[in-house]
Short mmCIF file of C-alpha atoms in Angstrom, two decimals:
data_model
loop_
_atom_site.label_atom_id
_atom_site.label_comp_id
_atom_site.label_asym_id
_atom_site.label_seq_id
_atom_site.Cartn_x
_atom_site.Cartn_y
_atom_site.Cartn_z
CA UNK A 1 0.00 0.00 0.00
CA UNK A 2 1.51 3.31 -1.13
CA UNK A 3 2.46 5.73 1.67
CA UNK A 4 1.99 8.54 -0.86
CA UNK A 5 -1.59 7.45 -1.53
CA UNK A 6 -2.24 7.34 2.20
CA UNK A 7 -0.97 10.89 2.51
CA UNK A 8 -3.17 12.06 -0.34
CA UNK A 9 -6.19 10.34 1.20
CA UNK A 10 -5.56 12.16 4.48
CA UNK A 11 -5.83 15.40 2.52
CA UNK A 12 -9.07 14.31 0.91
CA UNK A 13 -7.49 13.38 -2.44
CA UNK A 14 -8.48 9.87 -3.50
CA UNK A 15 -10.24 9.42 -0.15
CA UNK A 16 -13.50 7.60 0.56
CA UNK A 17 -16.65 9.54 -0.24
CA UNK A 18 -20.29 9.30 0.73
CA UNK A 19 -23.49 9.72 -1.29
CA UNK A 20 -27.00 9.69 0.14
CA UNK A 21 -29.75 8.47 -2.16
CA UNK A 22 -33.35 9.35 -1.36
CA UNK A 23 -35.90 7.19 -3.20
CA UNK A 24 -38.76 9.50 -2.19
CA UNK A 25 -39.05 12.61 -4.32
CA UNK A 26 -41.57 14.33 -2.05
CA UNK A 27 -41.64 14.10 1.74
CA UNK A 28 -44.55 14.58 4.15
CA UNK A 29 -44.05 15.71 7.78
CA UNK A 30 -44.84 12.97 10.27
CA UNK A 31 -43.86 10.21 7.85
CA UNK A 32 -40.61 8.18 7.79
CA UNK A 33 -37.73 9.18 5.54
CA UNK A 34 -35.90 6.17 4.10
CA UNK A 35 -32.42 6.78 2.69
CA UNK A 36 -29.64 4.70 1.20
CA UNK A 37 -26.22 5.82 2.43
CA UNK A 38 -23.56 4.75 -0.04
CA UNK A 39 -19.91 4.77 1.01
CA UNK A 40 -17.42 4.54 -1.86
CA UNK A 41 -13.88 3.50 -1.03
CA UNK A 42 -11.03 5.63 -2.32
CA UNK A 43 -7.60 4.59 -3.55
CA UNK A 44 -6.54 3.13 -0.19
CA UNK A 45 -8.16 1.24 2.66
CA UNK A 46 -9.56 3.61 5.30
CA UNK A 47 -11.07 3.44 8.76
CA UNK A 48 -14.58 4.92 9.11
CA UNK A 49 -15.38 5.78 12.71
CA UNK A 50 -18.96 6.82 12.11
CA UNK A 51 -21.61 8.03 9.70
CA UNK A 52 -23.77 10.93 10.88
CA UNK A 53 -26.98 12.12 9.23
CA UNK A 54 -28.57 15.45 10.16
CA UNK A 55 -31.96 16.66 8.95
CA UNK A 56 -31.67 20.45 9.02
CA UNK A 57 -33.52 23.66 8.30
CA UNK A 58 -32.94 27.33 8.93
CA UNK A 59 -35.06 29.90 10.74
CA UNK A 60 -34.92 33.58 11.59
CA UNK A 61 -34.35 34.83 15.12
CA UNK A 62 -34.23 38.31 16.66
CA UNK A 63 -31.36 39.22 18.96
CA UNK A 64 -30.52 42.42 20.77
CA UNK A 65 -27.27 44.02 19.70
CA UNK A 66 -25.28 46.94 21.02
CA UNK A 67 -23.09 49.15 18.86
CA UNK A 68 -21.07 50.73 21.62
CA UNK A 69 -23.72 53.13 22.83
CA UNK A 70 -26.51 52.80 25.37
CA UNK A 71 -29.07 51.89 22.73
CA UNK A 72 -29.90 48.27 22.02
CA UNK A 73 -31.27 47.25 18.67
CA UNK A 74 -32.94 44.11 17.44
CA UNK A 75 -31.48 42.39 14.42
CA UNK A 76 -32.52 39.31 12.54
CA UNK A 77 -30.05 36.46 12.34
CA UNK A 78 -30.29 33.08 10.64
CA UNK A 79 -30.12 29.99 12.85
CA UNK A 80 -29.76 26.34 11.87
CA UNK A 81 -32.00 23.74 13.50
CA UNK A 82 -31.30 20.02 13.49
CA UNK A 83 -34.72 18.46 13.17
CA UNK A 84 -33.56 14.84 13.44
CA UNK A 85 -30.28 12.93 13.46
CA UNK A 86 -28.91 9.42 13.16
CA UNK A 87 -25.49 7.83 13.72
CA UNK A 88 -24.06 4.46 12.74
CA UNK A 89 -23.69 2.36 15.93
CA UNK A 90 -20.31 0.88 14.90
CA UNK A 91 -17.12 1.64 12.98
CA UNK A 92 -15.85 -0.23 9.92
CA UNK A 93 -13.07 -0.38 7.36
CA UNK A 94 -13.76 0.44 3.71
CA UNK A 95 -11.38 -1.15 1.25
CA UNK A 96 -9.94 0.51 -1.83
CA UNK A 97 -12.69 0.92 -4.46
CA UNK A 98 -15.12 -0.98 -2.21
CA UNK A 99 -18.75 0.13 -1.99
CA UNK A 100 -20.98 -0.33 1.04
CA UNK A 101 -24.65 0.52 1.54
CA UNK A 102 -26.50 1.38 4.74
CA UNK A 103 -30.30 1.55 4.84
CA UNK A 104 -31.40 4.30 7.23
CA UNK A 105 -34.82 5.47 8.36
CA UNK A 106 -35.38 8.90 9.92
CA UNK A 107 -38.68 10.09 11.32
CA UNK A 108 -39.68 13.43 9.82
CA UNK A 109 -40.97 15.63 12.67
CA UNK A 110 -44.53 16.90 12.26
CA UNK A 111 -43.28 20.48 12.05
CA UNK A 112 -40.62 19.96 9.43
CA UNK A 113 -41.01 23.14 7.34
CA UNK A 114 -42.91 23.04 4.09
CA UNK A 115 -40.35 23.93 1.42
CA UNK A 116 -42.00 26.97 -0.11
CA UNK A 117 -40.39 30.37 -0.62
CA UNK A 118 -37.40 30.93 1.66
CA UNK A 119 -37.98 27.76 3.69
CA UNK A 120 -35.34 25.11 2.97
CA UNK A 121 -34.81 21.64 4.41
CA UNK A 122 -31.79 19.48 3.73
CA UNK A 123 -30.07 16.26 4.77
CA UNK A 124 -26.38 16.36 5.66
CA UNK A 125 -24.32 13.16 5.67
CA UNK A 126 -20.91 13.19 7.36
CA UNK A 127 -18.32 10.43 7.02
CA UNK A 128 -16.14 10.50 10.15
CA UNK A 129 -12.60 9.38 9.27
CA UNK A 130 -9.61 9.65 11.65
CA UNK A 131 -6.52 11.48 10.36
CA UNK A 132 -8.38 12.60 7.24
CA UNK A 133 -10.79 15.25 6.03
CA UNK A 134 -14.34 14.14 6.75
CA UNK A 135 -16.33 13.47 3.60
CA UNK A 136 -19.74 15.20 3.40
CA UNK A 137 -22.86 15.11 1.28
CA UNK A 138 -25.76 17.58 1.29
CA UNK A 139 -29.17 16.97 -0.29
CA UNK A 140 -31.98 19.51 -0.52
CA UNK A 141 -35.38 18.00 0.22
CA UNK A 142 -38.86 18.73 -1.06
CA UNK A 143 -41.40 18.78 1.77
CA UNK A 144 -45.12 19.19 1.11
CA UNK A 145 -48.06 19.66 3.53
CA UNK A 146 -49.66 16.66 5.19
CA UNK A 147 -53.26 15.97 4.04
CA UNK A 148 -54.84 17.98 6.89
CA UNK A 149 -52.83 21.14 6.22
CA UNK A 150 -53.19 20.62 2.48
CA UNK A 151 -56.97 20.66 2.93
CA UNK A 152 -56.72 24.02 4.72
CA UNK A 153 -54.46 25.52 2.08
CA UNK A 154 -56.73 24.27 -0.71
CA UNK A 155 -59.75 25.92 0.92
CA UNK A 156 -57.88 29.23 1.32
CA UNK A 157 -56.82 29.09 -2.32
CA UNK A 158 -60.39 28.41 -3.48
CA UNK A 159 -61.45 31.46 -1.42
CA UNK A 160 -59.11 33.62 -3.50
CA UNK A 161 -56.08 33.72 -1.19
CA UNK A 162 -52.57 33.18 -2.54
CA UNK A 163 -49.36 32.50 -0.63
CA UNK A 164 -46.99 35.46 -0.95
CA UNK A 165 -44.31 34.65 1.61
CA UNK A 166 -43.31 31.76 3.89
CA UNK A 167 -40.82 32.06 6.74
CA UNK A 168 -39.63 30.06 9.71
CA UNK A 169 -39.27 32.28 12.77
CA UNK A 170 -38.12 31.68 16.34
CA UNK A 171 -40.82 30.93 18.90
CA UNK A 172 -40.83 29.60 22.45
CA UNK A 173 -43.00 26.93 24.02
CA UNK A 174 -42.88 24.41 21.17
CA UNK A 175 -40.99 21.17 20.54
CA UNK A 176 -38.85 22.97 17.96
CA UNK A 177 -37.33 26.44 18.46
CA UNK A 178 -39.40 27.96 15.64
CA UNK A 179 -42.78 27.98 13.92
CA UNK A 180 -43.55 28.36 10.25
CA UNK A 181 -45.54 31.39 9.12
CA UNK A 182 -47.53 31.71 5.91
CA UNK A 183 -48.52 35.08 4.49
CA UNK A 184 -51.55 35.12 2.17
CA UNK A 185 -52.94 37.94 0.05
CA UNK A 186 -56.50 38.04 -1.32
CA UNK A 187 -56.50 38.32 -5.11
CA UNK A 188 -60.19 37.48 -5.63
CA UNK A 189 -63.16 36.12 -3.74
CA UNK A 190 -64.92 37.31 -0.57
CA UNK A 191 -61.81 38.73 1.16
CA UNK A 192 -60.57 40.78 -1.78
CA UNK A 193 -60.82 44.46 -0.90
CA UNK A 194 -61.51 43.67 2.77
CA UNK A 195 -58.10 42.42 3.84
CA UNK A 196 -54.63 43.53 2.97
CA UNK A 197 -53.14 40.20 4.01
CA UNK A 198 -53.66 37.18 6.22
CA UNK A 199 -50.81 35.68 8.25
CA UNK A 200 -51.07 32.17 9.61
CA UNK A 201 -48.89 30.36 12.14
CA UNK A 202 -49.20 26.59 11.95
CA UNK A 203 -48.17 24.01 14.53
CA UNK A 204 -48.82 20.30 13.99
CA UNK A 205 -48.78 17.40 16.44
CA UNK A 206 -50.39 13.98 16.69
CA UNK A 207 -53.71 15.44 17.88
CA UNK A 208 -54.08 17.78 14.90
CA UNK A 209 -53.37 21.32 13.77
CA UNK A 210 -53.09 24.40 15.91
CA UNK A 211 -53.46 27.62 13.92
CA UNK A 212 -53.10 31.29 14.82
CA UNK A 213 -54.36 34.02 12.48
CA UNK A 214 -53.66 37.72 12.12
CA UNK A 215 -55.67 39.79 9.64
CA UNK A 216 -54.22 43.04 8.35
CA UNK A 217 -56.69 45.56 6.95
CA UNK A 218 -54.19 48.43 7.03
CA UNK A 219 -52.13 49.85 4.20
CA UNK A 220 -48.88 48.78 5.78
CA UNK A 221 -47.56 45.41 6.92
CA UNK A 222 -47.17 43.96 10.36
CA UNK A 223 -44.43 45.27 12.61
CA UNK A 224 -42.08 42.70 14.10
CA UNK A 225 -42.30 38.95 13.81
CA UNK A 226 -45.66 37.25 14.12
CA UNK A 227 -44.01 34.49 16.16
CA UNK A 228 -43.02 37.16 18.70
CA UNK A 229 -46.67 38.14 19.12
CA UNK A 230 -47.48 34.48 19.61
CA UNK A 231 -44.86 34.23 22.38
CA UNK A 232 -46.40 37.20 24.19
CA UNK A 233 -49.91 35.82 23.88
CA UNK A 234 -51.04 38.69 21.65
CA UNK A 235 -52.57 36.59 18.87
CA UNK A 236 -56.24 36.17 19.73
CA UNK A 237 -57.52 34.33 16.65
CA UNK A 238 -56.80 30.68 17.42
CA UNK A 239 -58.32 27.58 15.88
CA UNK A 240 -57.75 23.86 16.49
CA UNK A 241 -58.24 21.27 13.77
CA UNK A 242 -58.44 17.69 15.10
CA UNK A 243 -56.51 15.02 13.20
CA UNK A 244 -59.72 12.98 12.81
CA UNK A 245 -61.23 15.54 10.40
CA UNK A 246 -61.26 14.91 6.68
CA UNK A 247 -58.98 17.41 4.85
CA UNK A 248 -61.98 19.02 3.11
CA UNK A 249 -63.75 19.42 6.47
CA UNK A 250 -60.58 20.98 7.90
CA UNK A 251 -60.61 23.61 5.14
CA UNK A 252 -64.30 24.33 5.65
CA UNK A 253 -63.80 24.74 9.40
CA UNK A 254 -60.99 27.27 8.90
CA UNK A 255 -63.07 29.33 6.43
CA UNK A 256 -66.02 29.31 8.83
CA UNK A 257 -63.71 30.43 11.64
CA UNK A 258 -62.30 33.29 9.55
CA UNK A 259 -65.80 34.43 8.56
CA UNK A 260 -66.82 34.57 12.22
CA UNK A 261 -63.60 36.37 13.17
CA UNK A 262 -64.23 39.15 10.67
#
C-alpha cells in the first residue's frame, strides 16, 4: 500500500466519499424518511469511525445588539435547527474501491417546514474518518403539507387567497425552536378588498393542527415577527383542527372560523 496514496487520502485526495440516495421525491411531515447511504472506497483502505446524518432547516431569530452606545437594537439572524439525526452504531473499514450501503430510516418531525419560498430543508451526511478530512454530502429536500394542512391551504386558495411569503421564525414553548408562518394575500373572492393580508402560524402534532391568524386591513404590513406576538400571547384568533377531520372538512372549518372572526 503506497504511503503517498495514504498521505493524499488524508488530505481528501483519493479518499473515501459518501453519497445519500433518497428514493422518495416528495416528503410529508410525520412520515418516515428512508435513505440509502452509499460509502465509496477511495484509492486506499480507510477506517470509518462513524456516519452521521442530520436533517436540518434554517429559521430567523431576533437578537438584541449593542453598537457601543446605550441603545440596544434588534437584528434578525439566521439559525440552523437540526430536526432529526442518526449515527451508525459501529465503525468499519472500507477497502480501496469498495462500496458499502446502509439503509437508514429517519422520522420526519410533524413540524418539518414546508419547502415553499425561503424555507429550505436538507439532509447532511458526514463520514467521520480519523486522520483525514471528513467526507460530506448535502441533499436539498422537497417537503409538502400533510393531508390535513393541504386541505386548509386548498380551501384558502379556493377562497381567492394566494401564498406570498413563507418564513420560519423563532418561537418559544414548542418542541422545535421555531414555527412556520404563511402570508396570504386576497387576489379574488370574498376577502378581496376587505383584507390587505392574512398571516397564519401553523403548529402540527399527533392530535391535529393548531393555527393562529392575524388579519391586516391596514395599508402597511405587520411590525415585528408574528411568532413574537405568539410568544407574548397577543394573537387572539386561534383555531384547532383535530386530526380525525377529513382534509376538506378541515378547510371548511378554517373558512367558517375566519368568517366569524371578521
